[in-house]
Amino acid sequence: MNRPFRDLPVTRRQWMRMGALGAAAVSCSGWIEALAAGSASDPARRRSCILLWMNGGPSQMDTFDLKPGHKNGGPFGEVETTVPGIRISEHLPKLARKMDDLAIIRSMSTKEGDHGRASYHLRTGYMPTGPIAYPTLGSLVSKELADPTLELPGFVSIAPFRGLNPAAYAPGFLGHRFAPLIVGESDFGRVVPGGDGAEALKVKDLSPPAGVDLRRADARLGLLADVRDPFLDLRPGDAAYSHRTAYEDAVTMMRSDAVKAFELEDEPDLLRDSYGRNTFGQGCLLARRLVERGVPFVEVTLNGVDGNNILGWDTHQDNFEAVRRLSEVLDPAWATLMEDLKARGLLESTLVVWMGEFGRTPMINGSNGRDHYPNAWSAVVGGGGIAGGQVIGSTTADGTEVEDRPVAVPDLLATACLAMGLDPMAQNMSNLGRPIRFVDPEAKPIREVLA
């Protein structure tokens, strides 16, 4: 939870003034810097993670590992970043200015090319085989890092599309207590054209039905408990416990000021514009607000843009037009998120991970598209615990093979765990009564990327 305003080096009035003036103007006056200094030095602040999930598998050849001049390279050019020698897509110019805080991993190499199975692998660290229900990373982090007094869920998933493999988003053997609060999942994940995306990110049913006041709502909850509790007491176990705590947590959140995190209209228009007035941009803003209030894991999915499909990065056809449009949404949202986190002193304690389930073929197919390609692709990490301004690994000139420092899924997730202060070799008890490590014991963390 945030420290009370009285403990911060700015007053509530100053904070309100900051909101009224806009973040940029206030930054010039020094209020944000003062707040950032207070947050960064807070010894009680726990680490968090924001996962930017690219549904469908983004093309590494057109984002972070371009091959200009090669027949596989496509039409995109490169742009210089703030780190000499590191160049990325010309369609990510704002992100290029944040490279000091980012590390590109150009040598991801996996085996699975199916959307559902690959999503499960990247999100849990394990392949979907056998009877063990592995937890998704967000559930694991929630269990380990969530403050038990937090009045918000420890894991919030923004605009996910779970249709291809719901288990990839589930808490697995950790139980439903660590399941995500999902917001913005509507129309089967399709991006709804029009609007700025904020309305879709509201938590539904936070207020009692019309005509039901607090006294009457409490009476109904009491009646529910009278019927439910004796039944559940006779049937102990995770299912019963999860059912009871789900209701209790929901009521706590409904009656907490913490739920105001979802009221994006409280933010200055200038800042909201900078993130982008779309579901992903406003989702990134919401992620910052949740992390600021102590939520340890938030994921924001970029499914597509207006008129695109629900697997926006699954660019089997017209790859370059699709990636250009997706980049125009991704670039301002991600760059503003990094800047916003840093301005508030949160970047040092917030790991940011960008990845999808695999990459795209270096070869361009007959439909001007790129197909699934797990053999050699890119992911990006930044922020808390990460030594930015570097590239890990490399691919061959045609992009088909990793030629240096191959990185497997467990390696990436073990690195993420260490960046958050978690021991990847720690264990949880599975649904089969067998201890399971956070990450596959064969993992080799990318030590050179850890700060």
Short mmCIF file of C-alpha atoms in Angstrom, two decimals:
data_model
loop_
_atom_site.label_atom_id
_atom_site.label_comp_id
_atom_site.label_asym_id
_atom_site.label_seq_id
_atom_site.Cartn_x
_atom_site.Cartn_y
_atom_site.Cartn_z
CA MET A 1 0.00 0.00 0.00
CA ASN A 2 1.11 3.55 -0.58
CA ARG A 3 2.34 5.51 2.33
CA PRO A 4 -0.18 8.08 3.58
CA PHE A 5 0.22 11.54 2.13
CA ARG A 6 1.38 12.84 5.49
CA ASP A 7 4.48 10.62 5.22
CA LEU A 8 5.42 11.84 1.75
CA PRO A 9 7.47 14.93 0.99
CA VAL A 10 4.49 16.46 -0.81
CA THR A 11 1.13 17.40 0.62
CA ARG A 12 -2.26 16.20 -0.54
CA ARG A 13 -2.94 19.73 -1.80
CA GLN A 14 0.26 19.64 -3.80
CA TRP A 15 -0.68 16.25 -5.22
CA MET A 16 -4.10 17.55 -6.25
CA ARG A 17 -2.47 20.57 -7.79
CA MET A 18 -0.22 18.21 -9.71
CA GLY A 19 -3.23 16.43 -11.15
CA ALA A 20 -4.82 19.69 -12.14
CA LEU A 21 -1.75 21.03 -13.90
CA GLY A 22 -0.67 17.88 -15.69
CA ALA A 23 2.33 15.68 -15.11
CA ALA A 24 4.68 17.49 -17.48
CA ALA A 25 4.07 20.90 -15.99
CA VAL A 26 4.41 19.59 -12.46
CA SER A 27 7.60 17.75 -13.28
CA CYS A 28 9.08 21.10 -14.23
CA SER A 29 8.13 22.49 -10.82
CA GLY A 30 9.78 19.58 -9.00
CA TRP A 31 6.81 18.01 -7.23
CA ILE A 32 7.06 14.69 -9.08
CA GLU A 33 10.78 14.50 -8.44
CA ALA A 34 10.13 15.00 -4.74
CA LEU A 35 7.52 12.27 -4.76
CA ALA A 36 9.82 9.99 -6.74
CA ALA A 37 12.61 10.46 -4.24
CA GLY A 38 10.27 9.54 -1.43
CA SER A 39 8.97 6.41 -3.15
CA ALA A 40 12.37 5.20 -4.30
CA SER A 41 13.84 5.45 -0.82
CA ASP A 42 10.89 3.78 0.89
CA PRO A 43 12.38 0.61 2.43
CA ALA A 44 8.91 -0.88 2.79
CA ARG A 45 8.19 -0.74 -0.94
CA ARG A 46 7.80 -4.21 -2.45
CA ARG A 47 8.80 -5.11 -5.97
CA SER A 48 6.26 -5.38 -8.77
CA CYS A 49 6.12 -6.62 -12.34
CA ILE A 50 4.22 -5.32 -15.36
CA LEU A 51 3.99 -7.84 -18.18
CA LEU A 52 3.23 -6.41 -21.62
CA TRP A 53 1.81 -9.47 -23.37
CA MET A 54 1.77 -9.41 -27.19
CA ASN A 55 -0.99 -11.75 -28.20
CA GLY A 56 -0.26 -13.78 -31.33
CA GLY A 57 3.55 -13.64 -31.32
CA PRO A 58 5.22 -10.39 -32.47
CA SER A 59 7.67 -10.21 -35.34
CA GLN A 60 11.20 -9.76 -34.02
CA MET A 61 12.33 -8.89 -37.55
CA ASP A 62 10.15 -5.76 -37.53
CA THR A 63 10.55 -4.60 -33.94
CA PHE A 64 13.82 -5.35 -32.10
CA ASP A 65 16.01 -7.44 -34.44
CA LEU A 66 15.79 -5.90 -37.88
CA LYS A 67 17.84 -7.10 -40.82
CA PRO A 68 17.93 -4.11 -43.18
CA GLY A 69 19.27 -4.91 -46.62
CA HIS A 70 18.58 -8.64 -46.38
CA LYS A 71 15.78 -10.19 -48.43
CA ASN A 72 14.17 -11.33 -45.16
CA GLY A 73 14.33 -7.85 -43.72
CA GLY A 74 11.19 -6.31 -45.14
CA PRO A 75 10.62 -2.60 -45.75
CA PHE A 76 11.12 -1.23 -42.23
CA GLY A 77 14.13 0.90 -41.42
CA GLU A 78 16.03 1.21 -38.16
CA VAL A 79 16.26 4.13 -35.78
CA GLU A 80 19.11 4.95 -33.45
CA THR A 81 18.42 4.65 -29.73
CA THR A 82 19.89 6.52 -26.79
CA VAL A 83 22.46 3.72 -26.50
CA PRO A 84 25.11 3.91 -29.23
CA GLY A 85 25.07 0.86 -31.47
CA ILE A 86 21.58 -0.32 -30.52
CA ARG A 87 18.98 0.24 -33.22
CA ILE A 88 15.33 -0.80 -33.32
CA SER A 89 12.36 -0.33 -35.64
CA GLU A 90 11.71 3.12 -37.03
CA HIS A 91 8.13 2.67 -35.84
CA LEU A 92 9.23 2.64 -32.17
CA PRO A 93 10.87 6.09 -31.95
CA LYS A 94 9.68 6.99 -28.44
CA LEU A 95 10.80 3.68 -27.05
CA ALA A 96 14.19 4.20 -28.67
CA ARG A 97 14.67 7.08 -26.25
CA LYS A 98 14.13 4.75 -23.28
CA MET A 99 16.79 2.21 -24.24
CA ASP A 100 18.96 3.10 -21.23
CA ASP A 101 16.39 1.34 -19.08
CA LEU A 102 15.76 -1.62 -21.40
CA ALA A 103 17.63 -4.78 -22.33
CA ILE A 104 16.78 -6.56 -25.58
CA ILE A 105 17.12 -10.34 -25.64
CA ARG A 106 17.57 -11.24 -29.32
CA SER A 107 18.29 -14.91 -28.75
CA MET A 108 15.08 -16.39 -27.39
CA SER A 109 14.88 -19.95 -28.66
CA THR A 110 11.97 -22.27 -27.91
CA LYS A 111 10.36 -25.35 -29.42
CA GLU A 112 6.61 -24.76 -29.40
CA GLY A 113 4.85 -23.11 -32.36
CA ASP A 114 1.23 -23.60 -31.30
CA HIS A 115 -0.42 -20.50 -29.83
CA GLY A 116 -2.10 -22.24 -26.91
CA ARG A 117 0.77 -24.47 -25.84
CA ALA A 118 3.38 -21.77 -26.37
CA SER A 119 1.35 -19.26 -24.34
CA TYR A 120 1.18 -21.76 -21.49
CA HIS A 121 4.93 -22.35 -21.72
CA LEU A 122 5.88 -18.67 -21.68
CA ARG A 123 3.42 -17.74 -18.97
CA THR A 124 4.07 -20.65 -16.57
CA GLY A 125 7.61 -21.71 -17.46
CA TYR A 126 6.49 -25.29 -18.02
CA MET A 127 5.04 -27.20 -20.97
CA PRO A 128 1.38 -28.26 -20.65
CA THR A 129 2.03 -31.95 -20.13
CA GLY A 130 0.87 -34.35 -17.44
CA PRO A 131 -1.60 -33.80 -14.62
CA ILE A 132 0.15 -30.90 -12.86
CA ALA A 133 -1.66 -27.56 -13.26
CA TYR A 134 1.21 -25.05 -13.21
CA PRO A 135 0.41 -21.49 -12.09
CA THR A 136 0.83 -18.55 -14.42
CA LEU A 137 3.62 -16.14 -13.46
CA GLY A 138 1.19 -13.51 -12.18
CA SER A 139 -0.34 -15.93 -9.68
CA LEU A 140 3.09 -16.99 -8.47
CA VAL A 141 4.21 -13.40 -7.95
CA SER A 142 0.93 -12.55 -6.26
CA LYS A 143 1.40 -15.38 -3.77
CA GLU A 144 4.96 -14.35 -3.00
CA LEU A 145 4.81 -10.55 -3.03
CA ALA A 146 1.24 -9.42 -2.34
CA ASP A 147 0.78 -7.56 0.92
CA PRO A 148 -1.88 -9.48 2.90
CA THR A 149 -3.39 -6.17 3.98
CA LEU A 150 -3.75 -5.01 0.36
CA GLU A 151 -7.34 -4.11 -0.49
CA LEU A 152 -6.80 -4.83 -4.18
CA PRO A 153 -6.07 -8.22 -5.81
CA GLY A 154 -2.41 -9.15 -6.07
CA PHE A 155 -2.74 -9.98 -9.76
CA VAL A 156 -4.69 -7.93 -12.30
CA SER A 157 -4.97 -8.96 -15.94
CA ILE A 158 -5.97 -6.17 -18.33
CA ALA A 159 -7.65 -6.98 -21.66
CA PRO A 160 -6.55 -10.61 -21.92
CA PHE A 161 -7.72 -13.05 -24.57
CA ARG A 162 -7.85 -16.46 -22.93
CA GLY A 163 -9.67 -18.36 -25.63
CA LEU A 164 -6.72 -20.34 -26.93
CA ASN A 165 -5.64 -21.71 -23.54
CA PRO A 166 -7.45 -20.54 -20.39
CA ALA A 167 -5.03 -22.53 -18.23
CA ALA A 168 -2.22 -20.20 -19.35
CA TYR A 169 -3.93 -17.44 -17.34
CA ALA A 170 -4.95 -19.56 -14.35
CA PRO A 171 -3.49 -19.94 -10.85
CA GLY A 172 -3.08 -23.70 -11.31
CA PHE A 173 -2.25 -25.61 -8.15
CA LEU A 174 -1.88 -22.38 -6.15
CA GLY A 175 -5.65 -22.14 -6.05
CA HIS A 176 -8.21 -19.53 -7.02
CA ARG A 177 -7.15 -17.21 -4.23
CA PHE A 178 -4.31 -16.21 -6.56
CA ALA A 179 -6.38 -15.98 -9.74
CA PRO A 180 -6.26 -12.65 -11.58
CA LEU A 181 -8.87 -9.95 -11.42
CA ILE A 182 -9.68 -9.57 -15.10
CA VAL A 183 -10.78 -6.26 -16.57
CA GLY A 184 -11.38 -5.28 -20.16
CA GLU A 185 -12.01 -8.78 -21.47
CA SER A 186 -15.05 -8.29 -23.65
CA ASP A 187 -16.24 -9.35 -27.07
CA PHE A 188 -13.88 -12.36 -26.83
CA GLY A 189 -10.85 -10.12 -26.61
CA ARG A 190 -11.61 -8.13 -29.74
CA VAL A 191 -10.66 -4.49 -29.51
CA VAL A 192 -13.82 -2.46 -29.55
CA PRO A 193 -13.47 0.43 -32.02
CA GLY A 194 -14.14 3.93 -30.76
CA GLY A 195 -13.81 5.44 -27.31
CA ASP A 196 -10.56 5.74 -25.41
CA GLY A 197 -10.59 2.28 -23.83
CA ALA A 198 -10.99 3.52 -20.27
CA GLU A 199 -14.63 2.55 -19.86
CA ALA A 200 -13.83 -1.06 -20.78
CA LEU A 201 -11.28 -1.19 -17.95
CA LYS A 202 -13.78 -0.51 -15.18
CA VAL A 203 -14.43 -3.26 -12.65
CA LYS A 204 -18.01 -4.42 -13.09
CA ASP A 205 -20.64 -4.47 -10.34
CA LEU A 206 -18.74 -2.54 -7.68
CA SER A 207 -21.90 -0.90 -6.40
CA PRO A 208 -24.97 -2.61 -4.90
CA PRO A 209 -28.02 -2.87 -7.18
CA ALA A 210 -30.28 0.14 -7.40
CA GLY A 211 -32.52 0.38 -4.36
CA VAL A 212 -30.19 -1.70 -2.13
CA ASP A 213 -28.51 0.49 0.48
CA LEU A 214 -25.51 -0.47 2.66
CA ARG A 215 -27.66 -1.74 5.53
CA ARG A 216 -29.65 -3.98 3.26
CA ALA A 217 -26.52 -5.18 1.46
CA ASP A 218 -24.96 -6.12 4.82
CA ALA A 219 -28.11 -8.04 5.76
CA ARG A 220 -27.92 -10.00 2.52
CA LEU A 221 -24.24 -10.80 3.08
CA GLY A 222 -25.06 -11.95 6.59
CA LEU A 223 -27.77 -14.23 5.28
CA LEU A 224 -25.35 -15.63 2.71
CA ALA A 225 -22.78 -16.34 5.43
CA ASP A 226 -25.38 -18.07 7.61
CA VAL A 227 -26.19 -20.49 4.80
CA ARG A 228 -22.73 -20.86 3.31
CA ASP A 229 -20.39 -21.15 6.26
CA PRO A 230 -21.80 -24.30 7.90
CA PHE A 231 -21.80 -25.97 4.49
CA LEU A 232 -18.19 -25.01 3.79
CA ASP A 233 -17.04 -25.86 7.31
CA LEU A 234 -18.01 -29.46 6.65
CA ARG A 235 -16.09 -29.46 3.37
CA PRO A 236 -12.64 -27.98 4.06
CA GLY A 237 -10.19 -27.62 1.21
CA ASP A 238 -9.02 -25.19 -1.43
CA ALA A 239 -12.35 -24.98 -3.26
CA ALA A 240 -14.26 -24.07 -0.09
CA TYR A 241 -11.58 -21.65 1.07
CA SER A 242 -11.38 -19.99 -2.34
CA HIS A 243 -15.17 -19.57 -2.51
CA ARG A 244 -15.31 -17.88 0.87
CA THR A 245 -12.28 -15.63 0.34
CA ALA A 246 -13.46 -14.62 -3.14
CA TYR A 247 -16.62 -13.10 -1.66
CA GLU A 248 -14.76 -11.53 1.25
CA ASP A 249 -12.12 -10.01 -1.01
CA ALA A 250 -14.78 -8.67 -3.38
CA VAL A 251 -16.66 -6.96 -0.55
CA THR A 252 -13.41 -5.51 0.82
CA MET A 253 -12.53 -4.06 -2.56
CA MET A 254 -16.03 -2.68 -3.11
CA ARG A 255 -15.81 -0.71 0.13
CA SER A 256 -12.22 0.45 -0.22
CA ASP A 257 -10.88 3.72 -1.57
CA ALA A 258 -8.23 1.61 -3.26
CA VAL A 259 -10.73 0.76 -5.98
CA LYS A 260 -10.37 4.33 -7.20
CA ALA A 261 -7.25 3.05 -8.96
CA PHE A 262 -9.59 2.12 -11.79
CA GLU A 263 -10.88 5.69 -12.21
CA LEU A 264 -8.57 6.81 -14.98
CA GLU A 265 -10.48 10.05 -15.44
CA ASP A 266 -8.66 11.29 -12.32
CA GLU A 267 -5.47 11.52 -14.36
CA PRO A 268 -4.52 14.68 -16.29
CA ASP A 269 -5.70 14.67 -19.91
CA LEU A 270 -2.16 15.37 -21.04
CA LEU A 271 -0.87 12.20 -19.43
CA ARG A 272 -3.76 10.10 -20.73
CA ASP A 273 -3.11 11.42 -24.23
CA SER A 274 0.55 10.47 -23.93
CA TYR A 275 -0.31 6.87 -23.14
CA GLY A 276 -2.72 6.75 -26.07
CA ARG A 277 -6.49 6.85 -26.02
CA ASN A 278 -6.98 3.16 -26.67
CA THR A 279 -7.41 0.03 -24.58
CA PHE A 280 -3.71 -0.82 -24.45
CA GLY A 281 -2.57 2.74 -23.73
CA GLN A 282 -5.12 3.27 -20.99
CA GLY A 283 -4.37 -0.25 -19.74
CA CYS A 284 -0.72 0.71 -19.26
CA LEU A 285 -1.83 3.79 -17.34
CA LEU A 286 -4.02 1.59 -15.17
CA ALA A 287 -1.06 -0.73 -14.60
CA ARG A 288 0.98 2.18 -13.26
CA ARG A 289 -1.87 3.19 -10.93
CA LEU A 290 -2.21 -0.36 -9.61
CA VAL A 291 1.52 -0.80 -9.04
CA GLU A 292 1.54 2.55 -7.29
CA ARG A 293 -1.05 1.17 -4.88
CA GLY A 294 0.94 -1.97 -4.15
CA VAL A 295 -0.38 -4.54 -6.66
CA PRO A 296 2.66 -6.76 -7.33
CA PHE A 297 1.72 -8.13 -10.77
CA VAL A 298 -0.21 -6.49 -13.59
CA GLU A 299 -0.33 -7.68 -17.17
CA VAL A 300 -1.57 -5.66 -20.13
CA THR A 301 -2.37 -7.44 -23.38
CA LEU A 302 -2.09 -5.82 -26.79
CA ASN A 303 -4.55 -7.84 -28.82
CA GLY A 304 -4.83 -5.60 -31.84
CA VAL A 305 -5.95 -2.23 -33.07
CA ASP A 306 -9.27 -1.13 -34.50
CA GLY A 307 -10.21 -3.40 -37.36
CA ASN A 308 -7.51 -5.93 -36.54
CA ASN A 309 -8.12 -9.40 -35.19
CA ILE A 310 -7.96 -10.70 -31.62
CA LEU A 311 -4.48 -12.14 -32.19
CA GLY A 312 -3.15 -8.87 -33.46
CA TRP A 313 0.47 -9.98 -33.74
CA ASP A 314 -0.45 -13.19 -35.60
CA THR A 315 0.47 -11.58 -38.90
CA HIS A 316 0.26 -14.40 -41.44
CA GLN A 317 -1.03 -11.81 -43.91
CA ASP A 318 -0.10 -8.17 -44.50
CA ASN A 319 2.49 -8.34 -41.73
CA PHE A 320 4.04 -4.94 -42.31
CA GLU A 321 0.85 -2.88 -42.30
CA ALA A 322 -0.34 -4.74 -39.17
CA VAL A 323 2.97 -4.36 -37.31
CA ARG A 324 3.17 -0.68 -38.23
CA ARG A 325 -0.28 -0.05 -36.77
CA LEU A 326 0.41 -2.14 -33.67
CA SER A 327 3.70 -0.31 -33.15
CA GLU A 328 1.88 3.02 -33.26
CA VAL A 329 -0.16 1.83 -30.27
CA LEU A 330 2.70 0.07 -28.48
CA ASP A 331 5.31 2.81 -28.78
CA PRO A 332 3.65 5.73 -26.96
CA ALA A 333 2.04 3.49 -24.32
CA TRP A 334 5.21 1.64 -23.34
CA ALA A 335 7.47 4.69 -23.53
CA THR A 336 5.08 6.75 -21.40
CA LEU A 337 4.78 3.91 -18.91
CA MET A 338 8.56 3.84 -18.45
CA GLU A 339 8.69 7.61 -18.06
CA ASP A 340 5.72 7.71 -15.71
CA LEU A 341 7.14 4.96 -13.49
CA LYS A 342 10.50 6.70 -13.34
CA ALA A 343 8.96 10.08 -12.55
CA ARG A 344 7.21 8.56 -9.55
CA GLY A 345 10.20 6.63 -8.28
CA LEU A 346 8.58 3.32 -9.17
CA LEU A 347 10.80 2.14 -12.02
CA GLU A 348 13.54 0.94 -9.68
CA SER A 349 11.11 -1.47 -8.04
CA THR A 350 9.02 -2.40 -11.10
CA LEU A 351 10.19 -4.98 -13.60
CA VAL A 352 8.73 -4.50 -17.08
CA VAL A 353 8.66 -7.52 -19.42
CA TRP A 354 7.64 -7.43 -23.10
CA MET A 355 7.02 -10.73 -24.83
CA GLY A 356 4.62 -12.90 -26.77
CA GLU A 357 4.38 -16.65 -27.15
CA PHE A 358 6.96 -16.86 -29.98
CA GLY A 359 8.36 -14.86 -32.89
CA ARG A 360 7.65 -14.78 -36.62
CA THR A 361 9.43 -16.40 -39.54
CA PRO A 362 12.31 -14.39 -40.96
CA MET A 363 11.11 -15.45 -44.42
CA ILE A 364 8.21 -13.46 -45.85
CA ASN A 365 5.40 -15.71 -47.12
CA GLY A 366 3.31 -15.36 -50.26
CA SER A 367 0.69 -13.29 -48.45
CA ASN A 368 3.26 -10.69 -47.43
CA GLY A 369 3.09 -12.14 -43.93
CA ARG A 370 5.27 -13.95 -41.45
CA ASP A 371 4.33 -17.27 -39.83
CA HIS A 372 5.01 -18.77 -36.39
CA TYR A 373 8.69 -19.07 -35.49
CA PRO A 374 9.90 -20.22 -32.05
CA ASN A 375 13.45 -20.94 -33.21
CA ALA A 376 14.91 -17.42 -32.87
CA TRP A 377 13.02 -14.40 -31.56
CA SER A 378 13.15 -11.43 -29.19
CA ALA A 379 11.89 -10.40 -25.76
CA VAL A 380 12.64 -7.23 -23.79
CA VAL A 381 13.09 -6.61 -20.06
CA GLY A 382 13.58 -3.35 -18.26
CA GLY A 383 13.10 -1.35 -15.12
CA GLY A 384 13.56 -2.81 -11.65
CA GLY A 385 16.47 -5.16 -11.21
CA ILE A 386 17.58 -4.88 -14.84
CA ALA A 387 20.80 -3.43 -16.22
CA GLY A 388 19.43 -1.61 -19.25
CA GLY A 389 21.14 -0.29 -22.34
CA GLN A 390 22.32 -3.62 -23.68
CA VAL A 391 21.49 -6.41 -26.10
CA ILE A 392 21.72 -10.04 -25.08
CA GLY A 393 22.46 -12.60 -27.79
CA SER A 394 22.28 -12.34 -31.54
CA THR A 395 20.85 -14.07 -34.60
CA THR A 396 22.37 -14.89 -37.93
CA ALA A 397 22.33 -12.41 -40.80
CA ASP A 398 19.17 -13.97 -42.22
CA GLY A 399 17.53 -14.16 -38.79
CA THR A 400 16.87 -17.89 -38.93
CA GLU A 401 19.19 -19.08 -36.16
CA VAL A 402 20.48 -17.93 -32.79
CA GLU A 403 24.22 -17.56 -33.15
CA ASP A 404 25.09 -16.35 -29.65
CA ARG A 405 23.76 -16.81 -26.09
CA PRO A 406 20.56 -18.85 -26.64
CA VAL A 407 17.91 -18.12 -24.01
CA ALA A 408 15.20 -20.64 -23.13
CA VAL A 409 11.89 -19.91 -21.41
CA PRO A 410 13.03 -21.05 -17.94
CA ASP A 411 16.12 -18.83 -18.31
CA LEU A 412 13.93 -15.79 -18.96
CA LEU A 413 11.53 -16.51 -16.10
CA ALA A 414 14.34 -17.27 -13.66
CA THR A 415 15.83 -13.90 -14.57
CA ALA A 416 12.49 -12.23 -13.93
CA CYS A 417 12.24 -13.92 -10.54
CA LEU A 418 15.69 -12.74 -9.51
CA ALA A 419 14.94 -9.20 -10.69
CA MET A 420 11.94 -9.24 -8.34
CA GLY A 421 13.96 -10.63 -5.46
CA LEU A 422 12.47 -14.12 -5.69
CA ASP A 423 14.46 -17.35 -5.55
CA PRO A 424 13.53 -19.23 -8.75
CA MET A 425 14.50 -22.50 -7.08
CA ALA A 426 12.01 -22.07 -4.22
CA GLN A 427 9.14 -24.55 -4.22
CA ASN A 428 5.38 -24.79 -3.92
CA MET A 429 3.37 -27.93 -3.29
CA SER A 430 1.49 -29.05 -6.42
CA ASN A 431 -1.99 -30.49 -6.74
CA LEU A 432 -0.36 -33.94 -6.76
CA GLY A 433 1.43 -33.41 -3.47
CA ARG A 434 4.73 -33.01 -5.28
CA PRO A 435 6.96 -29.97 -4.68
CA ILE A 436 7.45 -27.86 -7.80
CA ARG A 437 10.10 -25.18 -8.16
CA PHE A 438 9.07 -21.70 -9.25
CA VAL A 439 11.09 -22.26 -12.43
CA ASP A 440 12.43 -25.41 -14.07
CA PRO A 441 15.65 -26.40 -12.21
CA GLU A 442 17.50 -26.49 -15.54
CA ALA A 443 17.10 -22.70 -15.85
CA LYS A 444 20.19 -20.57 -16.39
CA PRO A 445 19.36 -16.98 -15.37
CA ILE A 446 20.73 -14.24 -17.61
CA ARG A 447 23.11 -12.93 -14.98
CA GLU A 448 24.57 -10.21 -17.21
CA VAL A 449 21.16 -8.52 -17.49
CA LEU A 450 20.57 -8.31 -13.74
CA ALA A 451 21.43 -5.02 -12.09
#
